[in-house]
Amino acid sequence: MAKQKPLFMDFTWGAGGSTSDLTLELSKVSQQKHGVMVNMHLTCTNQSKEVCDAGLAGAKAAGICNIVALRGDPPKGQERWEVTEGGFACALDLVKYMRANYGDYFSIQACGLASRTALAVLENMPARAQGCASRPLFYRSPLQCPLS
């Protein structure tokens, strides 16, 4: 893919039942070996703070600074999404955790609901997210907590 000279590559965290280790490894190789900027997704699904820290520390060590924070979908074979014990309930929890523990190192794109009108979300996002995320994105799955 790098031969096509993309502006960036997007890697989903643990997509399709894969592990977060694969996501981090693909992100590292793309950025370090092939020189392609990476947007690494980080979800709340099956995510304890320890797993989150390992992913963020690995990203930082590899020079990856673009993170897409989102709640994520239920794990494969699970009908409902559930909070992992010691983890995060929604994307905003994840964003606040990253800001508190990593400062401004990461450029964080936070995924939010598109169920409200886009204009209302954009107008309220900065105040409601308290300036945590660098920019809002919209996602098809509902977040399970408000952005305030």
mmCIF file of C-alpha atoms in Angstrom:
data_model
loop_
_atom_site.group_PDB
_atom_site.id
_atom_site.type_symbol
_atom_site.label_atom_id
_atom_site.label_comp_id
_atom_site.label_asym_id
_atom_site.label_seq_id
_atom_site.Cartn_x
_atom_site.Cartn_y
_atom_site.Cartn_z
ATOM 1 C CA MET A 1 0.000 0.000 0.000
ATOM 2 C CA ALA A 2 2.830 2.405 0.756
ATOM 3 C CA LYS A 3 3.765 2.361 -2.945
ATOM 4 C CA GLN A 4 0.455 4.108 -3.651
ATOM 5 C CA LYS A 5 1.707 7.039 -1.495
ATOM 6 C CA PRO A 6 -1.381 7.501 0.692
ATOM 7 C CA LEU A 7 -1.621 10.581 2.913
ATOM 8 C CA PHE A 8 -2.173 8.270 5.894
ATOM 9 C CA MET A 9 -3.235 4.741 6.842
ATOM 10 C CA ASP A 10 -6.011 3.959 9.298
ATOM 11 C CA PHE A 11 -5.756 0.877 11.540
ATOM 12 C CA THR A 12 -8.755 -0.415 13.483
ATOM 13 C CA TRP A 13 -8.063 -1.626 17.024
ATOM 14 C CA GLY A 14 -8.547 -5.390 17.182
ATOM 15 C CA ALA A 15 -10.751 -5.549 14.088
ATOM 16 C CA GLY A 16 -12.720 -8.700 13.364
ATOM 17 C CA GLY A 17 -11.663 -10.397 16.579
ATOM 18 C CA SER A 18 -7.936 -9.861 15.999
ATOM 19 C CA THR A 19 -5.759 -8.645 18.822
ATOM 20 C CA SER A 20 -4.680 -5.133 19.656
ATOM 21 C CA ASP A 21 -1.090 -6.378 19.316
ATOM 22 C CA LEU A 22 -1.636 -6.798 15.577
ATOM 23 C CA THR A 23 -3.036 -3.270 15.292
ATOM 24 C CA LEU A 24 -0.019 -1.792 17.055
ATOM 25 C CA GLU A 25 2.435 -3.861 15.007
ATOM 26 C CA LEU A 26 0.839 -2.894 11.667
ATOM 27 C CA SER A 27 0.797 0.751 12.762
ATOM 28 C CA LYS A 28 4.473 0.669 13.795
ATOM 29 C CA VAL A 29 5.668 -0.999 10.590
ATOM 30 C CA SER A 30 3.640 1.326 8.374
ATOM 31 C CA GLN A 31 4.971 4.444 10.032
ATOM 32 C CA GLN A 32 8.571 3.413 10.761
ATOM 33 C CA LYS A 33 9.460 1.136 7.850
ATOM 34 C CA HIS A 34 7.307 2.632 5.112
ATOM 35 C CA GLY A 35 7.117 6.252 6.278
ATOM 36 C CA VAL A 36 3.326 6.433 6.064
ATOM 37 C CA MET A 37 1.511 8.542 8.668
ATOM 38 C CA VAL A 38 -0.786 6.398 10.792
ATOM 39 C CA ASN A 39 -4.152 6.986 12.449
ATOM 40 C CA MET A 40 -4.386 4.246 15.069
ATOM 41 C CA HIS A 41 -7.839 3.491 16.415
ATOM 42 C CA LEU A 42 -8.224 2.836 20.124
ATOM 43 C CA THR A 43 -11.515 1.459 21.418
ATOM 44 C CA CYS A 44 -13.086 0.840 24.801
ATOM 45 C CA THR A 45 -14.053 -2.723 23.814
ATOM 46 C CA ASN A 46 -12.309 -5.278 26.083
ATOM 47 C CA GLN A 47 -9.972 -2.468 27.097
ATOM 48 C CA SER A 48 -8.547 -2.198 30.600
ATOM 49 C CA LYS A 49 -6.391 0.782 31.536
ATOM 50 C CA GLU A 50 -3.327 -1.497 31.448
ATOM 51 C CA VAL A 51 -4.033 -2.607 27.863
ATOM 52 C CA CYS A 52 -4.706 1.000 26.906
ATOM 53 C CA ASP A 53 -1.401 2.133 28.430
ATOM 54 C CA ALA A 54 0.511 -0.611 26.608
ATOM 55 C CA GLY A 55 -1.035 0.472 23.299
ATOM 56 C CA LEU A 56 -0.414 4.166 23.890
ATOM 57 C CA ALA A 57 3.142 3.627 25.132
ATOM 58 C CA GLY A 58 3.855 1.477 22.076
ATOM 59 C CA ALA A 59 2.361 4.104 19.777
ATOM 60 C CA LYS A 60 4.379 6.880 21.400
ATOM 61 C CA ALA A 61 7.610 4.836 21.233
ATOM 62 C CA ALA A 62 6.964 4.284 17.506
ATOM 63 C CA GLY A 63 6.338 7.990 16.891
ATOM 64 C CA ILE A 64 2.628 7.485 16.243
ATOM 65 C CA CYS A 65 0.713 10.524 17.442
ATOM 66 C CA ASN A 66 -2.688 10.255 15.704
ATOM 67 C CA ILE A 67 -5.286 8.332 17.702
ATOM 68 C CA VAL A 68 -8.955 7.793 16.842
ATOM 69 C CA ALA A 69 -10.835 7.210 20.116
ATOM 70 C CA LEU A 70 -14.154 5.392 19.966
ATOM 71 C CA ARG A 71 -16.304 3.123 22.058
ATOM 72 C CA GLY A 72 -16.170 0.277 19.558
ATOM 73 C CA ASP A 73 -18.563 -2.486 18.658
ATOM 74 C CA PRO A 74 -19.462 -5.509 20.790
ATOM 75 C CA PRO A 75 -16.862 -8.284 20.556
ATOM 76 C CA LYS A 76 -17.490 -10.969 17.939
ATOM 77 C CA GLY A 77 -20.251 -13.306 19.121
ATOM 78 C CA GLN A 78 -21.485 -10.902 21.800
ATOM 79 C CA GLU A 79 -24.864 -9.245 21.218
ATOM 80 C CA ARG A 80 -24.501 -6.275 23.567
ATOM 81 C CA TRP A 81 -21.560 -4.005 24.267
ATOM 82 C CA GLU A 82 -20.459 -4.077 27.919
ATOM 83 C CA VAL A 83 -17.939 -2.037 29.876
ATOM 84 C CA THR A 84 -14.791 -3.982 30.742
ATOM 85 C CA GLU A 85 -14.045 -3.992 34.465
ATOM 86 C CA GLY A 86 -11.381 -1.371 35.113
ATOM 87 C CA GLY A 87 -11.907 0.042 31.615
ATOM 88 C CA PHE A 88 -13.767 2.800 29.815
ATOM 89 C CA ALA A 89 -17.510 3.295 29.268
ATOM 90 C CA CYS A 90 -17.272 5.527 26.187
ATOM 91 C CA ALA A 91 -14.940 7.426 23.881
ATOM 92 C CA LEU A 92 -14.952 10.508 26.095
ATOM 93 C CA ASP A 93 -13.647 8.452 29.049
ATOM 94 C CA LEU A 94 -10.833 7.236 26.814
ATOM 95 C CA VAL A 95 -10.039 10.760 25.567
ATOM 96 C CA LYS A 96 -9.960 12.187 29.102
ATOM 97 C CA TYR A 97 -7.671 9.342 30.211
ATOM 98 C CA MET A 98 -5.270 9.977 27.320
ATOM 99 C CA ARG A 99 -5.150 13.726 28.024
ATOM 100 C CA ALA A 100 -4.620 13.186 31.766
ATOM 101 C CA ASN A 101 -1.827 10.650 31.259
ATOM 102 C CA TYR A 102 -0.177 11.704 27.984
ATOM 103 C CA GLY A 103 -0.877 15.445 27.848
ATOM 104 C CA ASP A 104 -0.910 16.884 24.351
ATOM 105 C CA TYR A 105 1.394 14.299 22.745
ATOM 106 C CA PHE A 106 -1.453 12.637 20.850
ATOM 107 C CA SER A 107 -3.695 14.297 18.298
ATOM 108 C CA ILE A 108 -6.992 12.674 19.276
ATOM 109 C CA GLN A 109 -9.988 12.362 16.992
ATOM 110 C CA ALA A 110 -13.044 11.444 19.069
ATOM 111 C CA CYS A 111 -15.872 9.514 17.455
ATOM 112 C CA GLY A 112 -19.341 10.592 18.444
ATOM 113 C CA LEU A 113 -22.928 9.880 17.588
ATOM 114 C CA ALA A 114 -24.473 11.039 14.356
ATOM 115 C CA SER A 115 -27.978 10.624 15.811
ATOM 116 C CA ARG A 116 -28.237 14.331 16.608
ATOM 117 C CA THR A 117 -27.901 16.786 13.776
ATOM 118 C CA ALA A 118 -24.288 17.306 12.783
ATOM 119 C CA LEU A 119 -24.587 21.038 13.368
ATOM 120 C CA ALA A 120 -25.846 20.623 16.945
ATOM 121 C CA VAL A 121 -23.056 18.189 17.727
ATOM 122 C CA LEU A 122 -20.393 20.458 16.232
ATOM 123 C CA GLU A 123 -21.748 23.513 18.069
ATOM 124 C CA ASN A 124 -21.777 21.715 21.419
ATOM 125 C CA MET A 125 -18.742 19.464 21.070
ATOM 126 C CA PRO A 126 -15.996 21.838 22.282
ATOM 127 C CA ALA A 127 -17.810 22.782 25.484
ATOM 128 C CA ARG A 128 -19.125 19.292 26.120
ATOM 129 C CA ALA A 129 -15.818 17.549 25.488
ATOM 130 C CA GLN A 130 -14.052 20.290 27.494
ATOM 131 C CA GLY A 131 -11.454 20.673 24.779
ATOM 132 C CA CYS A 132 -10.161 17.117 25.257
ATOM 133 C CA ALA A 133 -10.251 15.915 21.674
ATOM 134 C CA SER A 134 -8.431 17.600 18.833
ATOM 135 C CA ARG A 135 -11.430 17.179 16.520
ATOM 136 C CA PRO A 136 -14.785 15.389 16.497
ATOM 137 C CA LEU A 137 -15.712 12.617 14.076
ATOM 138 C CA PHE A 138 -19.026 10.884 13.577
ATOM 139 C CA TYR A 139 -19.540 7.154 13.854
ATOM 140 C CA ARG A 140 -22.399 4.801 13.125
ATOM 141 C CA SER A 141 -22.544 3.022 16.526
ATOM 142 C CA PRO A 142 -24.053 4.781 19.536
ATOM 143 C CA LEU A 143 -21.827 5.880 22.402
ATOM 144 C CA GLN A 144 -23.193 4.811 25.763
ATOM 145 C CA CYS A 145 -22.494 7.998 27.692
ATOM 146 C CA PRO A 146 -23.044 11.718 27.103
ATOM 147 C CA LEU A 147 -20.185 13.960 26.017
ATOM 148 C CA SER A 148 -20.496 16.183 29.094
#
